[in-house]
mmCIF file of C-alpha atoms and ligand atoms in Angstrom:
data_model
loop_
_atom_site.group_PDB
_atom_site.id
_atom_site.type_symbol
_atom_site.label_atom_id
_atom_site.label_comp_id
_atom_site.label_asym_id
_atom_site.label_seq_id
_atom_site.Cartn_x
_atom_site.Cartn_y
_atom_site.Cartn_z
ATOM 1 C CA MET A 1 30.711 -4.802 14.513
ATOM 2 C CA SER A 2 27.047 -4.299 15.410
ATOM 3 C CA LYS A 3 24.402 -5.852 13.239
ATOM 4 C CA ILE A 4 23.309 -3.811 10.194
ATOM 5 C CA GLN A 5 19.583 -3.166 10.089
ATOM 6 C CA ALA A 6 17.521 -1.419 7.422
ATOM 7 C CA ALA A 7 16.030 1.810 8.739
ATOM 8 C CA ILE A 8 13.573 4.170 7.103
ATOM 9 C CA THR A 9 15.375 7.521 6.981
ATOM 10 C CA ALA A 10 12.853 9.489 4.904
ATOM 11 C CA VAL A 11 9.257 9.149 3.794
ATOM 12 C CA ASN A 12 7.114 11.073 1.359
ATOM 13 C CA GLY A 13 3.974 10.747 -0.695
ATOM 14 C CA TYR A 14 1.834 12.228 -3.400
ATOM 15 C CA VAL A 15 -1.857 12.203 -4.266
ATOM 16 C CA PRO A 16 -3.431 13.772 -7.346
ATOM 17 C CA ASP A 17 -5.661 16.828 -6.877
ATOM 18 C CA TYR A 18 -8.987 15.515 -8.154
ATOM 19 C CA ILE A 19 -11.325 14.411 -5.351
ATOM 20 C CA LEU A 20 -13.943 11.833 -6.244
ATOM 21 C CA THR A 21 -16.580 12.069 -3.507
ATOM 22 C CA ASN A 22 -19.261 9.585 -2.524
ATOM 23 C CA LYS A 23 -21.790 12.182 -3.754
ATOM 24 C CA GLU A 24 -20.268 12.108 -7.247
ATOM 25 C CA LEU A 25 -20.271 8.289 -7.193
ATOM 26 C CA GLU A 26 -24.006 8.447 -6.446
ATOM 27 C CA THR A 27 -24.437 10.008 -9.903
ATOM 28 C CA MET A 28 -22.416 7.224 -11.548
ATOM 29 C CA VAL A 29 -23.712 3.988 -9.960
ATOM 30 C CA ASP A 30 -26.572 2.859 -7.739
ATOM 31 C CA THR A 31 -24.996 3.625 -4.378
ATOM 32 C CA ASN A 32 -25.184 6.156 -1.578
ATOM 33 C CA ASP A 33 -22.902 7.928 0.848
ATOM 34 C CA GLU A 34 -24.432 6.218 3.886
ATOM 35 C CA TRP A 35 -23.808 2.713 2.461
ATOM 36 C CA ILE A 36 -20.229 3.493 1.459
ATOM 37 C CA VAL A 37 -19.289 5.141 4.752
ATOM 38 C CA SER A 38 -20.911 2.515 6.969
ATOM 39 C CA ARG A 39 -19.531 -0.491 5.015
ATOM 40 C CA THR A 40 -16.054 0.833 4.212
ATOM 41 C CA GLY A 41 -15.272 4.076 6.058
ATOM 42 C CA ILE A 42 -14.497 5.831 2.765
ATOM 43 C CA SER A 43 -15.805 9.345 2.024
ATOM 44 C CA GLU A 44 -13.598 10.335 -0.902
ATOM 45 C CA ARG A 45 -10.619 9.228 -2.964
ATOM 46 C CA ARG A 46 -8.113 10.929 -5.281
ATOM 47 C CA ILE A 47 -8.072 10.318 -9.025
ATOM 48 C CA LEU A 48 -5.326 11.008 -11.560
ATOM 49 C CA LYS A 49 -7.515 12.463 -14.300
ATOM 50 C CA ASP A 50 -4.884 13.166 -16.976
ATOM 51 C CA PRO A 51 -5.175 10.257 -19.439
ATOM 52 C CA ASN A 52 -1.531 10.713 -20.423
ATOM 53 C CA LYS A 53 -0.271 10.162 -16.893
ATOM 54 C CA ALA A 54 0.441 6.842 -15.238
ATOM 55 C CA THR A 55 1.613 5.296 -11.979
ATOM 56 C CA SER A 56 5.195 6.532 -12.476
ATOM 57 C CA ASP A 57 3.826 10.089 -12.616
ATOM 58 C CA LEU A 58 2.396 9.632 -9.113
ATOM 59 C CA ALA A 59 5.837 8.479 -7.964
ATOM 60 C CA VAL A 60 7.906 11.292 -9.493
ATOM 61 C CA PRO A 61 6.722 14.096 -7.159
ATOM 62 C CA ALA A 62 6.686 11.714 -4.183
ATOM 63 C CA VAL A 63 10.294 10.614 -4.744
ATOM 64 C CA LYS A 64 11.582 14.070 -5.679
ATOM 65 C CA GLY A 65 10.142 15.394 -2.413
ATOM 66 C CA LEU A 66 11.732 12.518 -0.499
ATOM 67 C CA LEU A 67 15.183 13.198 -1.957
ATOM 68 C CA GLU A 68 14.845 16.856 -1.102
ATOM 69 C CA LYS A 69 13.814 16.073 2.479
ATOM 70 C CA ARG A 70 16.784 13.730 2.941
ATOM 71 C CA GLY A 71 19.116 16.136 1.147
ATOM 72 C CA ILE A 72 20.491 13.619 -1.332
ATOM 73 C CA SER A 73 20.583 13.446 -5.112
ATOM 74 C CA ALA A 74 18.892 10.848 -7.303
ATOM 75 C CA GLU A 75 22.332 9.601 -8.397
ATOM 76 C CA GLU A 76 22.935 8.317 -4.871
ATOM 77 C CA ILE A 77 20.068 5.821 -5.062
ATOM 78 C CA GLU A 78 21.413 2.322 -5.684
ATOM 79 C CA LEU A 79 18.234 0.283 -5.977
ATOM 80 C CA ILE A 80 14.551 1.056 -6.622
ATOM 81 C CA ILE A 81 11.865 -1.464 -5.754
ATOM 82 C CA PHE A 82 8.560 -0.291 -7.191
ATOM 83 C CA CYS A 83 5.610 -2.066 -5.616
ATOM 84 C CA THR A 84 2.584 -1.781 -7.864
ATOM 85 C CA SER A 85 -0.296 -3.677 -9.418
ATOM 86 C CA THR A 86 -0.833 -0.981 -12.032
ATOM 87 C CA PRO A 87 2.541 -0.646 -13.777
ATOM 88 C CA ASP A 88 2.748 1.941 -16.567
ATOM 89 C CA MET A 89 3.186 -0.989 -18.977
ATOM 90 C CA LEU A 90 3.731 -4.757 -18.747
ATOM 91 C CA PHE A 91 7.356 -3.943 -19.463
ATOM 92 C CA PRO A 92 9.674 -2.117 -19.088
ATOM 93 C CA ALA A 93 9.331 -2.081 -15.323
ATOM 94 C CA THR A 94 7.907 1.081 -13.775
ATOM 95 C CA ALA A 95 11.056 1.169 -11.605
ATOM 96 C CA ASN A 96 13.067 1.726 -14.821
ATOM 97 C CA ILE A 97 10.712 4.426 -16.009
ATOM 98 C CA LEU A 98 10.841 6.167 -12.634
ATOM 99 C CA ALA A 99 14.647 5.962 -12.500
ATOM 100 C CA ASP A 100 14.807 7.698 -15.867
ATOM 101 C CA LYS A 101 12.278 10.380 -14.918
ATOM 102 C CA ILE A 102 14.045 11.319 -11.671
ATOM 103 C CA GLY A 103 17.598 10.885 -12.995
ATOM 104 C CA ALA A 104 18.577 7.922 -10.801
ATOM 105 C CA LYS A 105 21.367 7.054 -13.221
ATOM 106 C CA ASN A 106 23.251 4.700 -10.913
ATOM 107 C CA ALA A 107 20.288 2.667 -9.728
ATOM 108 C CA TRP A 108 19.029 -0.709 -10.815
ATOM 109 C CA GLY A 109 15.499 -1.682 -10.000
ATOM 110 C CA TYR A 110 12.490 -3.820 -10.545
ATOM 111 C CA ASP A 111 8.760 -3.972 -9.951
ATOM 112 C CA LEU A 112 7.253 -6.099 -7.220
ATOM 113 C CA GLN A 113 3.674 -7.260 -7.470
ATOM 114 C CA ALA A 114 1.916 -8.452 -4.343
ATOM 115 C CA ALA A 115 -1.283 -6.419 -4.692
ATOM 116 C CA CYS A 116 -2.239 -4.667 -1.434
ATOM 117 C CA SER A 117 0.614 -6.355 0.461
ATOM 118 C CA GLY A 118 3.111 -5.041 -2.106
ATOM 119 C CA PHE A 119 4.709 -2.436 0.119
ATOM 120 C CA LEU A 120 5.396 -4.911 2.942
ATOM 121 C CA PHE A 121 6.848 -7.451 0.505
ATOM 122 C CA GLY A 122 8.951 -4.653 -1.037
ATOM 123 C CA LEU A 123 10.145 -3.316 2.305
ATOM 124 C CA THR A 124 11.214 -6.771 3.464
ATOM 125 C CA THR A 125 12.952 -7.499 0.162
ATOM 126 C CA ALA A 126 14.727 -4.130 0.154
ATOM 127 C CA ALA A 127 15.913 -4.661 3.730
ATOM 128 C CA GLN A 128 17.898 -7.738 2.634
ATOM 129 C CA PHE A 129 20.084 -5.577 0.381
ATOM 130 C CA ILE A 130 20.839 -3.216 3.269
ATOM 131 C CA GLU A 131 21.357 -5.921 5.914
ATOM 132 C CA SER A 132 23.752 -7.844 3.649
ATOM 133 C CA GLY A 133 25.852 -4.720 3.168
ATOM 134 C CA LYS A 134 25.263 -4.776 -0.597
ATOM 135 C CA HIS A 135 23.536 -1.372 -0.749
ATOM 136 C CA LYS A 136 23.355 1.756 1.389
ATOM 137 C CA LYS A 137 20.456 3.635 -0.225
ATOM 138 C CA VAL A 138 17.413 1.725 -1.367
ATOM 139 C CA LEU A 139 14.172 3.357 -2.433
ATOM 140 C CA VAL A 140 10.921 1.479 -1.868
ATOM 141 C CA VAL A 141 7.932 2.934 -3.701
ATOM 142 C CA GLY A 142 4.299 1.866 -3.308
ATOM 143 C CA GLY A 143 2.170 3.432 -5.998
ATOM 144 C CA ASP A 144 -0.997 2.606 -7.872
ATOM 145 C CA LYS A 145 -3.211 4.323 -10.373
ATOM 146 C CA MET A 146 -6.182 2.141 -9.446
ATOM 147 C CA SER A 147 -8.531 4.309 -11.520
ATOM 148 C CA SER A 148 -6.880 2.750 -14.598
ATOM 149 C CA VAL A 149 -8.265 -0.703 -13.709
ATOM 150 C CA VAL A 150 -11.555 0.185 -12.031
ATOM 151 C CA ASN A 151 -14.889 -0.214 -13.777
ATOM 152 C CA TYR A 152 -16.865 2.900 -12.848
ATOM 153 C CA LYS A 153 -20.073 1.026 -13.694
ATOM 154 C CA ASP A 154 -19.449 -1.658 -11.044
ATOM 155 C CA ARG A 155 -20.618 -0.443 -7.650
ATOM 156 C CA ASN A 156 -18.986 -3.412 -5.923
ATOM 157 C CA THR A 157 -15.505 -2.123 -6.695
ATOM 158 C CA CYS A 158 -15.568 1.484 -7.929
ATOM 159 C CA ILE A 159 -16.357 2.926 -4.522
ATOM 160 C CA LEU A 160 -13.309 1.316 -2.936
ATOM 161 C CA PHE A 161 -10.229 2.425 -4.808
ATOM 162 C CA GLY A 162 -8.190 5.595 -5.283
ATOM 163 C CA ASP A 163 -4.872 6.713 -6.767
ATOM 164 C CA GLY A 164 -1.778 7.605 -4.768
ATOM 165 C CA CYS A 165 1.849 6.936 -4.011
ATOM 166 C CA GLY A 166 4.092 6.690 -0.969
ATOM 167 C CA CYS A 167 7.822 6.043 -0.765
ATOM 168 C CA VAL A 168 10.552 5.458 1.795
ATOM 169 C CA LEU A 169 14.327 5.472 1.769
ATOM 170 C CA LEU A 170 16.115 2.614 3.516
ATOM 171 C CA GLU A 171 19.620 3.083 4.887
ATOM 172 C CA PRO A 172 21.863 1.020 7.189
ATOM 173 C CA ASN A 173 21.536 1.477 10.941
ATOM 174 C CA THR A 174 23.761 -0.123 13.575
ATOM 175 C CA GLU A 175 22.017 1.282 16.655
ATOM 176 C CA GLY A 176 19.116 -1.147 16.687
ATOM 177 C CA TYR A 177 16.606 0.974 14.758
ATOM 178 C CA GLY A 178 14.823 -0.076 11.581
ATOM 179 C CA LEU A 179 13.228 -3.282 10.421
ATOM 180 C CA GLN A 180 13.143 -5.853 13.228
ATOM 181 C CA ASP A 181 10.995 -8.696 11.910
ATOM 182 C CA SER A 182 8.474 -9.625 9.276
ATOM 183 C CA ILE A 183 6.039 -12.417 8.520
ATOM 184 C CA LEU A 184 4.858 -12.638 4.914
ATOM 185 C CA ARG A 185 2.449 -15.147 3.420
ATOM 186 C CA THR A 186 0.847 -16.061 0.097
ATOM 187 C CA ASP A 187 -1.987 -18.418 -0.807
ATOM 188 C CA GLY A 188 -2.617 -18.710 -4.536
ATOM 189 C CA SER A 189 -5.900 -20.535 -4.018
ATOM 190 C CA GLY A 190 -7.372 -17.142 -3.098
ATOM 191 C CA GLY A 191 -6.465 -15.651 -6.473
ATOM 192 C CA GLN A 192 -9.889 -16.416 -7.884
ATOM 193 C CA TYR A 193 -11.589 -13.958 -5.504
ATOM 194 C CA LEU A 194 -9.598 -10.821 -6.335
ATOM 195 C CA ASN A 195 -7.857 -10.370 -9.649
ATOM 196 C CA ILE A 196 -7.512 -8.733 -13.052
ATOM 197 C CA LYS A 197 -7.802 -11.550 -15.564
ATOM 198 C CA GLY A 198 -7.182 -9.724 -18.819
ATOM 199 C CA GLY A 199 -3.987 -8.460 -20.398
ATOM 200 C CA GLY A 200 -1.689 -11.208 -19.132
ATOM 201 C CA SER A 201 -0.475 -14.308 -20.968
ATOM 202 C CA LEU A 202 -3.601 -16.278 -20.016
ATOM 203 C CA HIS A 203 -6.041 -13.790 -21.528
ATOM 204 C CA PRO A 204 -4.028 -11.442 -23.753
ATOM 205 C CA ALA A 205 -5.872 -8.236 -24.564
ATOM 206 C CA SER A 206 -8.364 -8.711 -27.394
ATOM 207 C CA HIS A 207 -11.762 -7.331 -28.375
ATOM 208 C CA GLU A 208 -13.280 -10.286 -26.504
ATOM 209 C CA THR A 209 -11.402 -9.651 -23.256
ATOM 210 C CA VAL A 210 -12.306 -5.972 -23.381
ATOM 211 C CA ASP A 211 -15.961 -6.719 -24.167
ATOM 212 C CA ALA A 212 -16.036 -9.093 -21.180
ATOM 213 C CA GLY A 213 -14.437 -6.448 -18.942
ATOM 214 C CA LEU A 214 -11.508 -8.706 -18.047
ATOM 215 C CA HIS A 215 -9.186 -5.698 -17.849
ATOM 216 C CA TYR A 216 -11.008 -4.466 -14.752
ATOM 217 C CA ALA A 217 -10.352 -5.352 -11.123
ATOM 218 C CA TYR A 218 -12.707 -8.106 -10.020
ATOM 219 C CA GLN A 219 -13.475 -8.835 -6.384
ATOM 220 C CA GLU A 220 -15.764 -11.160 -4.475
ATOM 221 C CA GLY A 221 -15.961 -8.680 -1.629
ATOM 222 C CA ARG A 222 -17.575 -10.785 1.054
ATOM 223 C CA THR A 223 -15.127 -13.692 0.651
ATOM 224 C CA VAL A 224 -12.097 -11.397 0.567
ATOM 225 C CA PHE A 225 -13.425 -9.609 3.638
ATOM 226 C CA LYS A 226 -13.598 -12.858 5.620
ATOM 227 C CA PHE A 227 -10.034 -13.847 4.771
ATOM 228 C CA ALA A 228 -8.711 -10.313 5.272
ATOM 229 C CA VAL A 229 -10.284 -9.789 8.651
ATOM 230 C CA THR A 230 -8.846 -13.030 10.048
ATOM 231 C CA ASN A 231 -5.449 -13.136 8.393
ATOM 232 C CA MET A 232 -4.450 -9.497 8.820
ATOM 233 C CA ALA A 233 -5.391 -9.561 12.496
ATOM 234 C CA ASP A 234 -3.683 -12.935 13.074
ATOM 235 C CA VAL A 235 -0.425 -12.005 11.382
ATOM 236 C CA ALA A 236 -0.136 -8.681 13.220
ATOM 237 C CA ALA A 237 -0.765 -10.456 16.532
ATOM 238 C CA GLU A 238 1.775 -13.166 15.556
ATOM 239 C CA VAL A 239 4.552 -10.660 14.838
ATOM 240 C CA MET A 240 3.838 -8.912 18.156
ATOM 241 C CA GLU A 241 3.838 -12.176 20.113
ATOM 242 C CA ARG A 242 7.063 -13.498 18.700
ATOM 243 C CA ASN A 243 8.793 -10.200 19.516
ATOM 244 C CA ASN A 244 7.305 -10.152 23.033
ATOM 245 C CA LEU A 245 5.452 -6.921 22.294
ATOM 246 C CA LYS A 246 2.429 -6.094 24.400
ATOM 247 C CA ALA A 247 -0.097 -3.478 23.262
ATOM 248 C CA GLU A 248 1.539 -0.871 25.523
ATOM 249 C CA ASP A 249 4.908 -1.425 23.781
ATOM 250 C CA VAL A 250 3.457 -0.531 20.377
ATOM 251 C CA ALA A 251 3.300 3.163 19.437
ATOM 252 C CA TRP A 252 1.425 2.750 16.166
ATOM 253 C CA LEU A 253 -0.439 0.183 14.124
ATOM 254 C CA VAL A 254 -0.068 1.006 10.424
ATOM 255 C CA PRO A 255 -2.711 -1.066 8.648
ATOM 256 C CA HIS A 256 -3.436 -1.399 4.950
ATOM 257 C CA GLN A 257 -6.472 0.778 4.247
ATOM 258 C CA ALA A 258 -9.004 -1.480 2.491
ATOM 259 C CA ASN A 259 -11.940 -1.282 4.850
ATOM 260 C CA LYS A 260 -12.339 0.489 8.190
ATOM 261 C CA ARG A 261 -14.013 -2.621 9.617
ATOM 262 C CA ILE A 262 -10.939 -4.742 8.795
ATOM 263 C CA ILE A 263 -8.682 -2.098 10.378
ATOM 264 C CA ASP A 264 -10.829 -2.052 13.540
ATOM 265 C CA ALA A 265 -10.756 -5.849 13.814
ATOM 266 C CA THR A 266 -6.959 -5.883 13.477
ATOM 267 C CA ALA A 267 -6.559 -3.177 16.124
ATOM 268 C CA GLU A 268 -8.936 -4.947 18.483
ATOM 269 C CA ARG A 269 -7.128 -8.269 18.112
ATOM 270 C CA ALA A 270 -3.807 -6.525 18.871
ATOM 271 C CA GLY A 271 -5.421 -4.774 21.855
ATOM 272 C CA LEU A 272 -4.588 -1.336 20.440
ATOM 273 C CA PRO A 273 -6.832 1.678 21.101
ATOM 274 C CA GLU A 274 -7.917 3.757 18.104
ATOM 275 C CA GLU A 275 -5.591 6.636 18.975
ATOM 276 C CA LYS A 276 -2.659 4.319 18.165
ATOM 277 C CA VAL A 277 -4.012 3.323 14.747
ATOM 278 C CA MET A 278 -3.217 5.214 11.557
ATOM 279 C CA VAL A 279 -6.409 5.634 9.536
ATOM 280 C CA ASN A 280 -6.817 7.842 6.470
ATOM 281 C CA ILE A 281 -9.096 5.588 4.414
ATOM 282 C CA GLN A 282 -11.846 8.237 4.636
ATOM 283 C CA LYS A 283 -9.765 10.599 2.444
ATOM 284 C CA TYR A 284 -8.035 8.244 0.038
ATOM 285 C CA GLY A 285 -9.895 4.915 -0.144
ATOM 286 C CA ASN A 286 -7.818 1.870 -1.004
ATOM 287 C CA THR A 287 -4.695 2.929 -2.902
ATOM 288 C CA THR A 288 -3.363 -0.686 -2.927
ATOM 289 C CA SER A 289 0.470 -0.607 -2.607
ATOM 290 C CA ALA A 290 0.440 3.008 -1.452
ATOM 291 C CA THR A 291 -1.732 2.849 1.680
ATOM 292 C CA ILE A 292 0.969 2.046 4.252
ATOM 293 C CA PRO A 293 3.693 4.463 3.064
ATOM 294 C CA MET A 294 1.018 7.160 2.644
ATOM 295 C CA CYS A 295 0.076 6.661 6.307
ATOM 296 C CA LEU A 296 3.744 6.909 7.361
ATOM 297 C CA TRP A 297 3.976 10.108 5.301
ATOM 298 C CA GLU A 298 0.910 11.651 6.934
ATOM 299 C CA TRP A 299 1.935 10.664 10.471
ATOM 300 C CA GLU A 300 5.675 11.387 10.039
ATOM 301 C CA SER A 301 5.663 14.457 12.295
ATOM 302 C CA LYS A 302 4.080 12.457 15.149
ATOM 303 C CA LEU A 303 6.585 9.602 14.988
ATOM 304 C CA LYS A 304 9.407 9.522 17.508
ATOM 305 C CA LYS A 305 12.794 7.824 17.383
ATOM 306 C CA GLY A 306 12.439 4.382 18.943
ATOM 307 C CA ASP A 307 8.676 4.084 18.376
ATOM 308 C CA ASN A 308 7.608 0.500 17.751
ATOM 309 C CA LEU A 309 5.447 0.278 14.629
ATOM 310 C CA ILE A 310 3.443 -2.727 13.482
ATOM 311 C CA LEU A 311 2.606 -2.638 9.773
ATOM 312 C CA ALA A 312 -0.012 -5.081 8.469
ATOM 313 C CA ALA A 313 -1.627 -5.794 5.114
ATOM 314 C CA PHE A 314 -3.858 -8.209 3.238
ATOM 315 C CA GLY A 315 -4.535 -8.290 -0.476
ATOM 316 C CA GLY A 316 -5.004 -10.054 -3.779
ATOM 317 C CA GLY A 317 -3.072 -13.263 -4.285
ATOM 318 C CA PHE A 318 -3.979 -13.852 -1.547
ATOM 319 C CA THR A 319 -1.007 -12.113 0.036
ATOM 320 C CA TRP A 320 -0.677 -10.858 3.579
ATOM 321 C CA GLY A 321 1.870 -10.018 6.188
ATOM 322 C CA SER A 322 3.098 -7.900 9.027
ATOM 323 C CA VAL A 323 6.324 -5.999 9.662
ATOM 324 C CA TYR A 324 7.722 -4.818 12.994
ATOM 325 C CA LEU A 325 9.990 -1.798 12.795
ATOM 326 C CA LYS A 326 11.597 0.619 15.208
ATOM 327 C CA TRP A 327 11.320 4.195 13.900
ATOM 328 C CA ALA A 328 14.795 5.648 13.378
ATOM 329 C CA TYR A 329 14.355 9.433 13.500
HETATM 330 O O1 UT7 B 1 -7.327 -4.438 -0.375
HETATM 331 C C1 UT7 B 1 -7.468 -5.705 -0.906
HETATM 332 C C2 UT7 B 1 -8.334 -6.541 -0.093
HETATM 333 N N1 UT7 B 1 -9.698 -6.135 -0.223
HETATM 334 C C3 UT7 B 1 -10.442 -6.026 0.840
HETATM 335 O O2 UT7 B 1 -9.974 -6.206 1.937
HETATM 336 C C4 UT7 B 1 -11.902 -5.733 0.639
HETATM 337 C C5 UT7 B 1 -12.717 -6.727 1.401
HETATM 338 N N2 UT7 B 1 -14.142 -6.588 1.218
HETATM 339 C C6 UT7 B 1 -14.851 -5.529 1.663
HETATM 340 O O3 UT7 B 1 -14.298 -4.575 2.149
HETATM 341 C C7 UT7 B 1 -16.359 -5.604 1.612
HETATM 342 O O4 UT7 B 1 -16.750 -6.917 1.293
HETATM 343 C C8 UT7 B 1 -17.016 -4.633 0.605
HETATM 344 C C9 UT7 B 1 -16.880 -3.212 1.119
HETATM 345 C C10 UT7 B 1 -16.359 -4.763 -0.758
HETATM 346 C C11 UT7 B 1 -18.504 -4.927 0.479
HETATM 347 O O5 UT7 B 1 -19.125 -4.858 1.763
HETATM 348 P P1 UT7 B 1 -20.045 -6.047 2.290
HETATM 349 O O6 UT7 B 1 -20.553 -5.635 3.595
HETATM 350 O O7 UT7 B 1 -19.232 -7.305 2.222
HETATM 351 O O8 UT7 B 1 -21.213 -6.043 1.247
HETATM 352 P P2 UT7 B 1 -21.698 -7.217 0.262
HETATM 353 O O9 UT7 B 1 -20.732 -7.369 -0.859
HETATM 354 O O10 UT7 B 1 -22.014 -8.429 1.082
HETATM 355 O O11 UT7 B 1 -23.012 -6.606 -0.277
HETATM 356 C C12 UT7 B 1 -24.140 -6.344 0.565
HETATM 357 C C13 UT7 B 1 -25.238 -5.715 -0.250
HETATM 358 C C14 UT7 B 1 -25.541 -6.450 -1.543
HETATM 359 O O12 UT7 B 1 -26.918 -6.377 -1.796
HETATM 360 P P3 UT7 B 1 -27.872 -7.611 -1.442
HETATM 361 O O13 UT7 B 1 -27.359 -8.757 -2.226
HETATM 362 O O14 UT7 B 1 -27.752 -7.793 0.032
HETATM 363 O O15 UT7 B 1 -29.206 -7.112 -1.878
HETATM 364 C C15 UT7 B 1 -24.801 -5.649 -2.595
HETATM 365 O O16 UT7 B 1 -25.381 -5.775 -3.882
HETATM 366 O O17 UT7 B 1 -24.856 -4.386 -0.653
HETATM 367 C C16 UT7 B 1 -24.964 -4.252 -2.073
HETATM 368 N N3 UT7 B 1 -23.918 -3.346 -2.556
HETATM 369 C C17 UT7 B 1 -24.062 -2.015 -2.561
HETATM 370 N N4 UT7 B 1 -25.048 -1.209 -2.200
HETATM 371 C C18 UT7 B 1 -24.863 0.119 -2.331
HETATM 372 C C19 UT7 B 1 -22.691 -3.672 -3.007
HETATM 373 N N5 UT7 B 1 -22.006 -2.554 -3.330
HETATM 374 C C20 UT7 B 1 -22.831 -1.527 -3.065
HETATM 375 C C21 UT7 B 1 -22.706 -0.124 -3.179
HETATM 376 N N6 UT7 B 1 -23.737 0.649 -2.801
HETATM 377 N N7 UT7 B 1 -21.562 0.454 -3.641
#
């Protein structure tokens, strides 16, 4: 029997309607459109304004649309891996909440937290369940309501992030399509440069933690930039090299959307021209776990069966990695 590989057989996404522009940010903090665009490439981002809605509410329309596209019911899903850094609550897992909201009655699931690399960690984890023969329909969701952890008085971070969700369905493939290889890495010594300190067991929520703003995302931008630019480029090049892929063999680079300058450096290192690089950071900013599946969603109609895709990410943890997959439809 031929080897079972995990192939993406459907992709979808969802972004909330509200558009937070650089112009509006100019009225909130001491910043300007020119600075934001030249340093990050971001012009606007989407925000889930309804205070009663959470990350799972970004996922519900994304997943419902995906099921419709693939023509299957929620009951057919066997496993949900929800990659997020902004779960609805500490527990139960957002995967559970989502399963209930969409009626995935036969699924088990869990949340996976690897910050901006979450989707790649989730995809690689999900693939094991397909490759082993354990499951035939696994849903991988990358979703974050970053506006729930952003301090809109901190110009260092509030200009960067947006809300959104992307999701893919993984199914077995025995014709050589799907996930081919992945390299994933973590380095906990980088945790100090990008984190949310409050609300966990180290600093449980209290008046003091809230007063100190520990519930907000904190980032030492310049340090994270240095690590991101090197590691994301290196790991993408490494996955290409060990699979004997030259730039001309790669149809698309699908990079995490944190900063246009990091994306450009990764593309340059891989020798890929800009027309082979998925970039939508200008519209959505950094949606953390959602950036890569949201790119796949936006570019779906341009993808061809057999296309070689290199996915690459870097994020809090530090976490980073790259995935090589052959598009299956
Ligand atoms: O997705 C997870 C991984 N995260 C990343 O990959 C993000 C990595 N980091 C970055 O993308 C960049 O470091 C930032 C976009 C966050 C910042 O860009 P930078 O070129 O590294 O700027 P900087 O932090 O070195 O700041 C340069 C100057 C500073 O002023 P001084 O000290 O030179 O006077 C900042 O205070 O720009 C100032 N600044 C701003 N000015 C206008 C910082 N934020 C802003 C702002 N508007 N929003």
